[in-house]
PDB file of C-alpha atoms in Angstrom:
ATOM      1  CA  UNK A   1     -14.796 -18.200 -26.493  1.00 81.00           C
ATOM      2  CA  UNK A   2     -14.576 -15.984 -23.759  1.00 90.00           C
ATOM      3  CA  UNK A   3     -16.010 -12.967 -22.402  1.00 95.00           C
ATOM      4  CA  UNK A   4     -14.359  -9.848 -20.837  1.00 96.00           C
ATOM      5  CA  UNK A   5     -16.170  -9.076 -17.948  1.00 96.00           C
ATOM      6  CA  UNK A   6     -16.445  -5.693 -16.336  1.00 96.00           C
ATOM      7  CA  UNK A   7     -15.011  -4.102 -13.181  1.00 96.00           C
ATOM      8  CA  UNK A   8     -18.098  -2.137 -12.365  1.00 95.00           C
ATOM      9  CA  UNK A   9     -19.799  -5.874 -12.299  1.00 94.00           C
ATOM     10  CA  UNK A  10     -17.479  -6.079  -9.541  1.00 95.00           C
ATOM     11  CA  UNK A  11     -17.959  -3.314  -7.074  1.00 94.00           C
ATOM     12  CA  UNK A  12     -20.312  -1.011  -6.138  1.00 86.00           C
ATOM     13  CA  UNK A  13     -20.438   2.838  -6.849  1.00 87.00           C
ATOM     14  CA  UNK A  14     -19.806   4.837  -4.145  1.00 83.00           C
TER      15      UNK A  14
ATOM     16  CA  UNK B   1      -5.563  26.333  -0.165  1.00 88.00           C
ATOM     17  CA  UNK B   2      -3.272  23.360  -1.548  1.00 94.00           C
ATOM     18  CA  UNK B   3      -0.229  23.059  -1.322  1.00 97.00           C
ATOM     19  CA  UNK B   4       1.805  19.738  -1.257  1.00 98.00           C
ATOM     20  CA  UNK B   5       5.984  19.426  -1.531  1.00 97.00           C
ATOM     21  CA  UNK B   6       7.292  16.402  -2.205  1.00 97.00           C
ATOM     22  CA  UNK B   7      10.910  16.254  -2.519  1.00 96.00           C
ATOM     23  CA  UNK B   8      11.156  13.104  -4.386  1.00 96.00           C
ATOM     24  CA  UNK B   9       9.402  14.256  -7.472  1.00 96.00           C
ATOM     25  CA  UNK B  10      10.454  11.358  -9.367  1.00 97.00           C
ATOM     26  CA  UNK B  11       7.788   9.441  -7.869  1.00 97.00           C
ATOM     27  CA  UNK B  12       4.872  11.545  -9.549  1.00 97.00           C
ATOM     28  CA  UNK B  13       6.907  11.552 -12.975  1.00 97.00           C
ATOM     29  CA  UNK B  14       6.688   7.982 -12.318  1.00 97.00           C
ATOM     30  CA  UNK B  15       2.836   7.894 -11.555  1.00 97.00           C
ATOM     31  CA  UNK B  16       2.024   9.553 -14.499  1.00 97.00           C
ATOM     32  CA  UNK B  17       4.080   7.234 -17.096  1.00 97.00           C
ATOM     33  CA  UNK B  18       2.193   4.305 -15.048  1.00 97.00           C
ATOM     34  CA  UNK B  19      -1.102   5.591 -15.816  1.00 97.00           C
ATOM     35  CA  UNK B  20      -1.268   8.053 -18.437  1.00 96.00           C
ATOM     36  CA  UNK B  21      -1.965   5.472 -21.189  1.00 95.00           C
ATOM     37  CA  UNK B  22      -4.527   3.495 -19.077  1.00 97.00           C
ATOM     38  CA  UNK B  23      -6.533   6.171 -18.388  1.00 97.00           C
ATOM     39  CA  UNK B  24      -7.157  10.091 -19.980  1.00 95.00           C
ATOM     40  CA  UNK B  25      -8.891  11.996 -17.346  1.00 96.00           C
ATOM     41  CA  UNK B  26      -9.011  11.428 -13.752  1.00 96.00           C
ATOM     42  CA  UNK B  27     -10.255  13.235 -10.317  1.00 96.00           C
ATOM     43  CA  UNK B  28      -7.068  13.573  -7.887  1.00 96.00           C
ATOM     44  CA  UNK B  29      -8.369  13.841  -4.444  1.00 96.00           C
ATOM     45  CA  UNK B  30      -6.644  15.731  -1.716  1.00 96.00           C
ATOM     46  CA  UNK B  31      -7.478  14.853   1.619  1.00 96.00           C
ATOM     47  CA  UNK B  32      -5.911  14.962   5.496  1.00 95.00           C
ATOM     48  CA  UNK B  33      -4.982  11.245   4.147  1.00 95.00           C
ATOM     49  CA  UNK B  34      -3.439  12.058   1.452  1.00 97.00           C
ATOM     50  CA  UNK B  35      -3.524  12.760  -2.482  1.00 97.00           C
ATOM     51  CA  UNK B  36      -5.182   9.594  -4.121  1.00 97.00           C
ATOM     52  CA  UNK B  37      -6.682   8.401  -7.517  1.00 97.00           C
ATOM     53  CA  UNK B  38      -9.126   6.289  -8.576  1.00 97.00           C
ATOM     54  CA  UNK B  39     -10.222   6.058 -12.196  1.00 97.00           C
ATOM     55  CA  UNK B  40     -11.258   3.673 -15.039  1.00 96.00           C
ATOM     56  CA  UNK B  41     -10.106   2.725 -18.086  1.00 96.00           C
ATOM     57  CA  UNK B  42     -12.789   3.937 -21.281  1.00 94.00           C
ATOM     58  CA  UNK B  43     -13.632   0.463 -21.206  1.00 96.00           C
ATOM     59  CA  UNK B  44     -14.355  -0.385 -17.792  1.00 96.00           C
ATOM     60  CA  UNK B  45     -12.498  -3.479 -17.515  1.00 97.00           C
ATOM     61  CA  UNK B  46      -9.278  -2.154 -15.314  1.00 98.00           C
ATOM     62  CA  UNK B  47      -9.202   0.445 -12.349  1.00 98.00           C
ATOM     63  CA  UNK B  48      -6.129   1.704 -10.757  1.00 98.00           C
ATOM     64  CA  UNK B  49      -6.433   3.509  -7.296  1.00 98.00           C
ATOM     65  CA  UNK B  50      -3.337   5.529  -6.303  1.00 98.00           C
ATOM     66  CA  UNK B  51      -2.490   6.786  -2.482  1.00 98.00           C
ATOM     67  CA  UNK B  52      -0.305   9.293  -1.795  1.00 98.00           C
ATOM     68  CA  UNK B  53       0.223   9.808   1.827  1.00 98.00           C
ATOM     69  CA  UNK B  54       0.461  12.915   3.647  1.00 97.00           C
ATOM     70  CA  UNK B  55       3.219  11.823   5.612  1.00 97.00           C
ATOM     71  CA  UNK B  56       5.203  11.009   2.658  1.00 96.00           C
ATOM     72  CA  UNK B  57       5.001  14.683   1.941  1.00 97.00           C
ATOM     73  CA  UNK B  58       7.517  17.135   3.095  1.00 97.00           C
ATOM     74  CA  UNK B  59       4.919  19.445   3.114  1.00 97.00           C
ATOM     75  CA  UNK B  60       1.029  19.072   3.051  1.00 97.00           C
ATOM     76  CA  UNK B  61      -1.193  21.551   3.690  1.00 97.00           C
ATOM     77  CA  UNK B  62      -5.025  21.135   2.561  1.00 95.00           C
ATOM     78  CA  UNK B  63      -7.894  22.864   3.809  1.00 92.00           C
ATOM     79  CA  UNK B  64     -10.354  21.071   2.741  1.00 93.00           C
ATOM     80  CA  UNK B  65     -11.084  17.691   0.703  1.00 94.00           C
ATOM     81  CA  UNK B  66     -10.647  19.086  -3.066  1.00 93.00           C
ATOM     82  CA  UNK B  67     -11.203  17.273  -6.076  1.00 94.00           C
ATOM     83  CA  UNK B  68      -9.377  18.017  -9.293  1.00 95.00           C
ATOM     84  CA  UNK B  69     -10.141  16.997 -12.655  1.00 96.00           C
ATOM     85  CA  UNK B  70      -7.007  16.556 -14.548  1.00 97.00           C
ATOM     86  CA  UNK B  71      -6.046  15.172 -17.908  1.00 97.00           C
ATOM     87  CA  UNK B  72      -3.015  12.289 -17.518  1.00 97.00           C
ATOM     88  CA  UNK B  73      -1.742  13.228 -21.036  1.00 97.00           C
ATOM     89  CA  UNK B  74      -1.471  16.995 -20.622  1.00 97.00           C
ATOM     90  CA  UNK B  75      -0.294  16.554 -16.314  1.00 97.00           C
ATOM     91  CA  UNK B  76       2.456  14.160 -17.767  1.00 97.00           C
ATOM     92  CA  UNK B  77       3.567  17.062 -20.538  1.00 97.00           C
ATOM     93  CA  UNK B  78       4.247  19.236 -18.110  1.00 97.00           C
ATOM     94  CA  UNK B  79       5.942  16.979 -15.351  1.00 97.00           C
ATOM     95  CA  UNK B  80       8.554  15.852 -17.725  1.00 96.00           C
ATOM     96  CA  UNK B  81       9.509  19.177 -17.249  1.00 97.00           C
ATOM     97  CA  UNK B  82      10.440  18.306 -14.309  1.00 97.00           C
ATOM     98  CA  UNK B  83      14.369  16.955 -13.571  1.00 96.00           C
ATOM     99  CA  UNK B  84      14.611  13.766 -11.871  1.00 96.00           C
ATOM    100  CA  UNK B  85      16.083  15.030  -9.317  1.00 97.00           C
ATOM    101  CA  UNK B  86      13.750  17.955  -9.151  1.00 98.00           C
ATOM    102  CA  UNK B  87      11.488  18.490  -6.087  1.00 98.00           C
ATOM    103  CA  UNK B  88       7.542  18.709  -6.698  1.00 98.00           C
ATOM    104  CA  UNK B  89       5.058  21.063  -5.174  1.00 98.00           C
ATOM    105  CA  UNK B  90       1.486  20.826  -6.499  1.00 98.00           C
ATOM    106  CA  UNK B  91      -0.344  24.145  -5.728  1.00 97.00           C
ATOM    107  CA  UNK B  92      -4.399  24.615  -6.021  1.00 94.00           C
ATOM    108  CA  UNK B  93      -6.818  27.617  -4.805  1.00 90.00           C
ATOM    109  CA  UNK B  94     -10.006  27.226  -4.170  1.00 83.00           C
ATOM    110  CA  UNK B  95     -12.568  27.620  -6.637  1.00 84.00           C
ATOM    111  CA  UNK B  96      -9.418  28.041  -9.511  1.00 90.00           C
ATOM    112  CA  UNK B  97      -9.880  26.122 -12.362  1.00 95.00           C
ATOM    113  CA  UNK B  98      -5.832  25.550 -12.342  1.00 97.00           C
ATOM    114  CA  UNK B  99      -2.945  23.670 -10.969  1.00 97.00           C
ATOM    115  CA  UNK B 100       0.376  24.520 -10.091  1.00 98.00           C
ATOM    116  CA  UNK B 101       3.094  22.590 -10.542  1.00 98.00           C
ATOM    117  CA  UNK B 102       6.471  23.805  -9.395  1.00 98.00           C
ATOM    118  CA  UNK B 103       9.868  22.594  -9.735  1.00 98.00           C
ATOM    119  CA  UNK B 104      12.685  23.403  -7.584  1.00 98.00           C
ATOM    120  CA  UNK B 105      16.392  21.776  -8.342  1.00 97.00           C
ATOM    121  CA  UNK B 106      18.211  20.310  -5.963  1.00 95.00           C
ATOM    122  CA  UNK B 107      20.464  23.063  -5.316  1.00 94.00           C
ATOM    123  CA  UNK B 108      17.675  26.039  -5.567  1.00 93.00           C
ATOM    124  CA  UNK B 109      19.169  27.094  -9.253  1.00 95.00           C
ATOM    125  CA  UNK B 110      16.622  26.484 -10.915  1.00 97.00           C
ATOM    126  CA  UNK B 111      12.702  27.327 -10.257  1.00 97.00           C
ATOM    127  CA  UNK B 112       9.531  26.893 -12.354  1.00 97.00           C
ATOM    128  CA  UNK B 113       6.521  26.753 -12.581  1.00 96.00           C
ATOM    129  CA  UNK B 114       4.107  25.557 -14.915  1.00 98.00           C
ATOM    130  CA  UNK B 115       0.434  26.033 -14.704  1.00 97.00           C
ATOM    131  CA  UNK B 116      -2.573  23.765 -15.980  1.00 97.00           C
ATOM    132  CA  UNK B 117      -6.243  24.389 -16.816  1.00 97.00           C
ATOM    133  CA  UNK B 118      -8.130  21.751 -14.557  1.00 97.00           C
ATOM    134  CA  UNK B 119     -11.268  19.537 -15.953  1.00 96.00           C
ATOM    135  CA  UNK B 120     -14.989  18.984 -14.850  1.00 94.00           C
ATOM    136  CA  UNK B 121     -14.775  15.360 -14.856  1.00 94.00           C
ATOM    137  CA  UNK B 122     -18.215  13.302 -14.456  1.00 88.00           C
ATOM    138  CA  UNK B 123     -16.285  10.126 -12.643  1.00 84.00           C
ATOM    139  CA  UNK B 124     -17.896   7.275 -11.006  1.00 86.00           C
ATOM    140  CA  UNK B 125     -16.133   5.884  -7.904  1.00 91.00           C
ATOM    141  CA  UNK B 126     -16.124   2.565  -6.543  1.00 95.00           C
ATOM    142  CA  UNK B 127     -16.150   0.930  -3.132  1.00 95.00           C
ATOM    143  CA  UNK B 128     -13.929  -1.556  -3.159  1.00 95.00           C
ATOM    144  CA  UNK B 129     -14.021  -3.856  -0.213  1.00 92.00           C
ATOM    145  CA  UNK B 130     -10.944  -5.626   2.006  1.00 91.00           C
ATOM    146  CA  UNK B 131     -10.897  -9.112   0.362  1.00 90.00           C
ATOM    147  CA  UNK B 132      -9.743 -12.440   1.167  1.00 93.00           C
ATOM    148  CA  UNK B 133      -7.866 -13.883  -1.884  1.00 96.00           C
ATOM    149  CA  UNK B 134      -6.974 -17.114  -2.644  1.00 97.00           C
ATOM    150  CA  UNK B 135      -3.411 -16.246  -3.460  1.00 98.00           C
ATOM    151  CA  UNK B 136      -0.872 -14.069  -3.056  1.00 98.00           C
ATOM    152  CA  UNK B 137       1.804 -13.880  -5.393  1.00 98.00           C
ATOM    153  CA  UNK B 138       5.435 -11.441  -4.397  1.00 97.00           C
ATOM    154  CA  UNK B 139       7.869 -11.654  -7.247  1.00 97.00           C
ATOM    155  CA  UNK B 140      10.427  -9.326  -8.542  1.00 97.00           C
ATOM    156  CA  UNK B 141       8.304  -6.627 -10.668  1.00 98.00           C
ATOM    157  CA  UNK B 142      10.868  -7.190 -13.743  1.00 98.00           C
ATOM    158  CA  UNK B 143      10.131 -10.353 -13.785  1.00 98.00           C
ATOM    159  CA  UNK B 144       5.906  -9.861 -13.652  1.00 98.00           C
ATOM    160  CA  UNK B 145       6.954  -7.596 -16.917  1.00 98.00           C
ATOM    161  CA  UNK B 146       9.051  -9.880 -18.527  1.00 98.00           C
ATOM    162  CA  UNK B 147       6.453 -12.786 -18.558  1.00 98.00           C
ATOM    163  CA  UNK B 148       3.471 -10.635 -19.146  1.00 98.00           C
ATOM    164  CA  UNK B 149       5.933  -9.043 -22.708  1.00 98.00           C
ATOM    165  CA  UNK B 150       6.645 -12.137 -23.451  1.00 98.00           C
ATOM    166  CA  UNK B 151       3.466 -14.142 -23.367  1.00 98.00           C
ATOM    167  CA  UNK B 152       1.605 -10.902 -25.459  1.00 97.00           C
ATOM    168  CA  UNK B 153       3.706 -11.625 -28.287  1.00 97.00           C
ATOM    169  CA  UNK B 154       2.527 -15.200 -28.167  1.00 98.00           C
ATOM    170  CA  UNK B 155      -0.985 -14.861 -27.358  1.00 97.00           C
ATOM    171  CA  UNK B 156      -3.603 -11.943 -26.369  1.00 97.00           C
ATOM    172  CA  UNK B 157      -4.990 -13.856 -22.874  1.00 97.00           C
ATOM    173  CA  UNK B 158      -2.901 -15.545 -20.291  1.00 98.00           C
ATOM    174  CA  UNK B 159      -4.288 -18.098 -17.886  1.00 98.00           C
ATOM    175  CA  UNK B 160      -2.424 -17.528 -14.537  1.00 98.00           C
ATOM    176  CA  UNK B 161      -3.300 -20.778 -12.045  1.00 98.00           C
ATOM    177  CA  UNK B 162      -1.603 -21.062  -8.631  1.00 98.00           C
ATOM    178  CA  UNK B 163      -0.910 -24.376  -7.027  1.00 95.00           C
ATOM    179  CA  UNK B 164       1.206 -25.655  -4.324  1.00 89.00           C
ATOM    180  CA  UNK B 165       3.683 -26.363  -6.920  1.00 88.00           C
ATOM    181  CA  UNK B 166       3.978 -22.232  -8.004  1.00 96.00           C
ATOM    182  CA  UNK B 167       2.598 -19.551 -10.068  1.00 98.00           C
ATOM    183  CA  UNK B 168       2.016 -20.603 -13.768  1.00 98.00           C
ATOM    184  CA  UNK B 169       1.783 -18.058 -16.677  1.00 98.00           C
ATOM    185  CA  UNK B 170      -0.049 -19.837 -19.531  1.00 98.00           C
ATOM    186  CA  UNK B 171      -0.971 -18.467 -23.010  1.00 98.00           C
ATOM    187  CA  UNK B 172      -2.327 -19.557 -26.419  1.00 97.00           C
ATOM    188  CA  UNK B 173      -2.112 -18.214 -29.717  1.00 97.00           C
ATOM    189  CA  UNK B 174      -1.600 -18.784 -33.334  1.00 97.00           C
ATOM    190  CA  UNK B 175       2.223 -19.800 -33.726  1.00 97.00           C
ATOM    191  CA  UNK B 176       1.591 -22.282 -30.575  1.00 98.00           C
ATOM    192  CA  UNK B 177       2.049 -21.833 -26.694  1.00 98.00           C
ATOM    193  CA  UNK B 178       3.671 -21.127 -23.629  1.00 98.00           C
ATOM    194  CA  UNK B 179       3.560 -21.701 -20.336  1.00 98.00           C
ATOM    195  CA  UNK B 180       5.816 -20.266 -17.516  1.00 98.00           C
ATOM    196  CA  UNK B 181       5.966 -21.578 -14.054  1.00 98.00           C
ATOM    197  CA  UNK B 182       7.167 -19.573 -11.163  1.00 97.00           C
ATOM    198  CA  UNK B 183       8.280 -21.574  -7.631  1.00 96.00           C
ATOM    199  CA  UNK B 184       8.517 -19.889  -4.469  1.00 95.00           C
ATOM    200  CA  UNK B 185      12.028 -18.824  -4.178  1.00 93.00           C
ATOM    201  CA  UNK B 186      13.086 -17.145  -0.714  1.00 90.00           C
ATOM    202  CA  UNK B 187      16.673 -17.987  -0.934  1.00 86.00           C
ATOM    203  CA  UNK B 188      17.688 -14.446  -2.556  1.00 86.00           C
ATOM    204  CA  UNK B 189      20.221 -12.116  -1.733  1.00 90.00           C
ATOM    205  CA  UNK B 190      17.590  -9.174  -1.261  1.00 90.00           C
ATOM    206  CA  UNK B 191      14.309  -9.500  -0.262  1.00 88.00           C
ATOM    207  CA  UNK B 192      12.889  -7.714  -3.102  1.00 89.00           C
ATOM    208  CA  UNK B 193      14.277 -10.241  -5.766  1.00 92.00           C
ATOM    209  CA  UNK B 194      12.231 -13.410  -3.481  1.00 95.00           C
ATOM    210  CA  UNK B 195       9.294 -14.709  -5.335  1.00 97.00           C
ATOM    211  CA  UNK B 196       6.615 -15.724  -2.414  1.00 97.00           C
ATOM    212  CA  UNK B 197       3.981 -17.666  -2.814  1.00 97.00           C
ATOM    213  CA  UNK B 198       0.569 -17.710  -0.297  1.00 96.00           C
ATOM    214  CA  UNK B 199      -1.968 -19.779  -1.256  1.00 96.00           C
ATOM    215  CA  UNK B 200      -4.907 -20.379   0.791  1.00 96.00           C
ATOM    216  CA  UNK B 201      -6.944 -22.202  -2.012  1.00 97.00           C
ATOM    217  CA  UNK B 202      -5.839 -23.462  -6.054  1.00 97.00           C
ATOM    218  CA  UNK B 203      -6.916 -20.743  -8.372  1.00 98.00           C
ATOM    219  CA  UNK B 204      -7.089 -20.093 -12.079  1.00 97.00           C
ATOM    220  CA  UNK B 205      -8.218 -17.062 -13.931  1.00 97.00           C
ATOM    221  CA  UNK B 206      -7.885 -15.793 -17.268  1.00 97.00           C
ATOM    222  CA  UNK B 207      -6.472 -11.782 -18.391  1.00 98.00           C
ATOM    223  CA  UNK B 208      -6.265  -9.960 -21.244  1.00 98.00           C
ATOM    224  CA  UNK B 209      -2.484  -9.677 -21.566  1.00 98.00           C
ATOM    225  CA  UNK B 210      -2.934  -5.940 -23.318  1.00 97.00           C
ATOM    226  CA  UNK B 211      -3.923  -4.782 -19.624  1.00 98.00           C
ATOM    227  CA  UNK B 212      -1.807  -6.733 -17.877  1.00 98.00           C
ATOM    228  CA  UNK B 213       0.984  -5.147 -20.120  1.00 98.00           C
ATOM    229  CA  UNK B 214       0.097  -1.769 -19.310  1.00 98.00           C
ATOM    230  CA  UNK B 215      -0.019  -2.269 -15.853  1.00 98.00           C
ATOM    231  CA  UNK B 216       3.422  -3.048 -15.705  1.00 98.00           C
ATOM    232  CA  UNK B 217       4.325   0.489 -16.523  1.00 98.00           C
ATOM    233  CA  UNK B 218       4.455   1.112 -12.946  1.00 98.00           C
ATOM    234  CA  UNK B 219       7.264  -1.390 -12.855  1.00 98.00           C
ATOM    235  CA  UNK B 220      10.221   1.782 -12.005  1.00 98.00           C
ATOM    236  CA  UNK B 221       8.171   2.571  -8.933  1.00 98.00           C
ATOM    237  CA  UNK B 222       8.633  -0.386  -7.044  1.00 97.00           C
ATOM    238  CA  UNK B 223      11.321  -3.784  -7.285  1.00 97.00           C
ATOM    239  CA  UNK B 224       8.221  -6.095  -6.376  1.00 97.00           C
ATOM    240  CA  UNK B 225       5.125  -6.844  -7.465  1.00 98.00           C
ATOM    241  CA  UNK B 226       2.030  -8.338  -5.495  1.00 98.00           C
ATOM    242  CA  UNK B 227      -0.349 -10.152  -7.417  1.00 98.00           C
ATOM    243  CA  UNK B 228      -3.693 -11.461  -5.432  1.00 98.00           C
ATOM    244  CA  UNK B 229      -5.990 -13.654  -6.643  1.00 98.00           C
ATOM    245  CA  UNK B 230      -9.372 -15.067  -6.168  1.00 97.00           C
ATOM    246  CA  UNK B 231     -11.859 -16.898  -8.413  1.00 93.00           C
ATOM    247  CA  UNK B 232     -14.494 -14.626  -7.705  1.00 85.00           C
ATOM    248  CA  UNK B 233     -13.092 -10.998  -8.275  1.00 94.00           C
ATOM    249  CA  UNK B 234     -10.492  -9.278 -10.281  1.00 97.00           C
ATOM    250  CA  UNK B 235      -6.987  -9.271 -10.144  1.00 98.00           C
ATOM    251  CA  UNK B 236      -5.052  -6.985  -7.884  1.00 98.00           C
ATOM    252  CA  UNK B 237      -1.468  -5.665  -9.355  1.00 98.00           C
ATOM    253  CA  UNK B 238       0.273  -3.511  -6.458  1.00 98.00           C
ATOM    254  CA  UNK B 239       3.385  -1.758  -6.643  1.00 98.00           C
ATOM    255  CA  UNK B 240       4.305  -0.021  -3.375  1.00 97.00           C
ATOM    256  CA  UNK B 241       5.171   3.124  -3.592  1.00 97.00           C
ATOM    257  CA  UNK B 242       8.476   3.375  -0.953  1.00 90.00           C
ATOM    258  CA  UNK B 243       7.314   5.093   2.228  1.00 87.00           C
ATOM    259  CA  UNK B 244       4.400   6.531   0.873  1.00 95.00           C
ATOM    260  CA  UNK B 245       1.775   4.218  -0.294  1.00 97.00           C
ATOM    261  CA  UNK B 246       0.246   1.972  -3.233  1.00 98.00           C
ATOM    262  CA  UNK B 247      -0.354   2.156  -7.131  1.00 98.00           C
ATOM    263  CA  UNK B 248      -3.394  -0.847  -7.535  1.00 98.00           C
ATOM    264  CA  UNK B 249      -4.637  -1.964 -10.494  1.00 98.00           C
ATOM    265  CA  UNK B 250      -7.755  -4.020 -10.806  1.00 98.00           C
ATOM    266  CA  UNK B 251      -8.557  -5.758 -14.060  1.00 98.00           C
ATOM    267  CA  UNK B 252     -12.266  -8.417 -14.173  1.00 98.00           C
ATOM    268  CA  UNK B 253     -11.484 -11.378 -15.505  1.00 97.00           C
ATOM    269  CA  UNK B 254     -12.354 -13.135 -18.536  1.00 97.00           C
ATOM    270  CA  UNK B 255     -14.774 -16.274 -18.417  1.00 94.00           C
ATOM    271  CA  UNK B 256     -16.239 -18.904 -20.466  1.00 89.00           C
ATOM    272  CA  UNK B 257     -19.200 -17.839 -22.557  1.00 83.00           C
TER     273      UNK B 257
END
C-alpha cells in the first residue's frame, strides 16, 4: 500500500 | 488604504471557483508586488499559491503590506454577484475588519458594492524554493482535465511516468485499468493546443486523483497546463493567469509503505 505524504514534509515554514 | 481595480473581474470569479473547494480560509496578501495567496488544504497534502500582479491592475494602490483573512466560500458568494463582464475593485482600510468588493458594469449602469467581515486566520506559510525538475510537461489544460476525470472514475491514484517516449497517465482500480500516453505534439495550429515535453531525467510518481481533480478547476483561467515533475518533491500544476501571473498547486506524492 501506499502512503500520502505531506506537503509541509516538503518545505519549510517561513 | 487598499484599493485595487481590475477591469477583468472575471479572472477573480475564476480564482475563487479554482480554489474555494480546496481550501476554506486563506490570508490574501497585498503587497507593491502584488495580491497573492498561499494556503493549504485541511489536510496538508496540496498547497496552491496565487500571484496577482500589480501591473495587471488598472489600479493598485497599497500602503502598506496587509494581510486579510478571508473565507473562499463566503468571498465566492459574493463575487458571483459580480457580471462577467463586470469590473472588480477590492477596497480595505486599515485596521477594518472588512472588505469591499465593488462592481462596476461595463457601461457604468450598474454599481455595487458588497461588503465582507474579514477573518483572524492562524496560517502557516511556506518557503518554497526555485527547483530543478525532472520534467516538464505543457499540454492543453482540457486535456490535463479530461485524463485526470477520466482515470478517477477508474481508480483513486494515478501513476504519471515521463519517458522519452511521452507523458503516461496510469491508474488501477477495481473494474480493471487504464493507461493514457501523451507524445509531444508541436505540430498544432495554436500554440496553446501543443503538448511539450522536457525531460531532463525519466520520472514516475504517484497522486491521489481526488486532488489532482480539483486542481483542474482552474482549467477556465488558462488553455495550458504545466505540469513539473521530480522524484523528490511534489507536483507542480500551473495555470497562467494571462498578463498577470500564476495559480500553482502543489500536491506530495504518494510512496510505497
Amino acid at each position: 500500500s501506499r502512503v500520502q505524504l505531506s506537503i509541509t514534509e516538503f518545505y519549510r515554514s517561513t | 488604504m487598499l484599493e485595487l481595480r481590475l477591469v477583468q473581474g472575471s479572472l477573480l470569479k475564476k480564482v475563487l471557483e479554482a480554489t474555494k473547494d480546496l481550501v476554506t480560509d486563506a490570508n490574501f496578501d497585498c503587497s507593491a508586488t502584488g495580491f497573492s495567496l498561499q494556503a493549504m488544504d485541511s489536510s496538508h497534502v496540496a498547497l496552491v499559491a496565487l500571484l496577482l500582479r500589480s501591473e495587471g491592475f488598472e489600479h493598485y494602490r497599497c500602503d502598506r503590506n496587509i494581510s486579510m483573512g478571508m473565507n473562499l466560500n463566503n468571498m465566492s458568494k459574493m463575487l458571483k454577484c459580480a457580471g462577467n463582464d463586470d469590473i472588480i475593485t477590492i477596497k480595505g482600510d486599515d485596521g477594518s475588519d472588512t472588505v469591499t468588493f465593488m462592481f462596476e458594469s461595463p457601461n457604468q449602469d450598474k454599481i455595487s458594492d458588497f461588503e465582507m467581515k474579514l477573518m483572524d486566520i492562524d496560517s502557516e506559510h511556506l518557503g518554497i524554493p526555485e527547483a530543478e525538475y525532472h520534467a516538464i510537461v505543457k499540454m492543453p489544460s482540457s486535456e490535463f482535465q479530461r485524463i485526470c476525470k477520466d482515470l478517477s472514475s477508474i481508480g483513486d491514484t494515478v501513476v504519471i511516468s515521463v519517458t522519452k517516449e511521452g507523458v503516461k497517465f496510469s491508474t488501477r482500480g477495481d473494474i480493471g485499468t487504464a493507461n493514457i500516453v501523451c507524445r509531444q505534439n508541436k505540430t498544432v495550429d495554436k500554440p496553446e493546443e501543443a503538448t511539450i515535453i522536457e525531460m531532463n531525467e525519466p520520472v514516475s510518481l504517484t497522486f491521489a486523483l481526488r486532488y489532482l481533480n480539483s486542481f483542474t478547476k482552474a482549467t477556465p483561467l488558462s488553455e495550458s497546463v504545466t505540469v513539473s515533475l521530480s522524484s523528490e518533491l511534489p507536483v507542480v500544476v500551473e495555470y497562467k493567469i494571462a498578463d498577470m501571473g500564476y495559480i500553482r498547486f502543489y500536491l506530495a506524492p504518494k510512496i510505497e509503505d
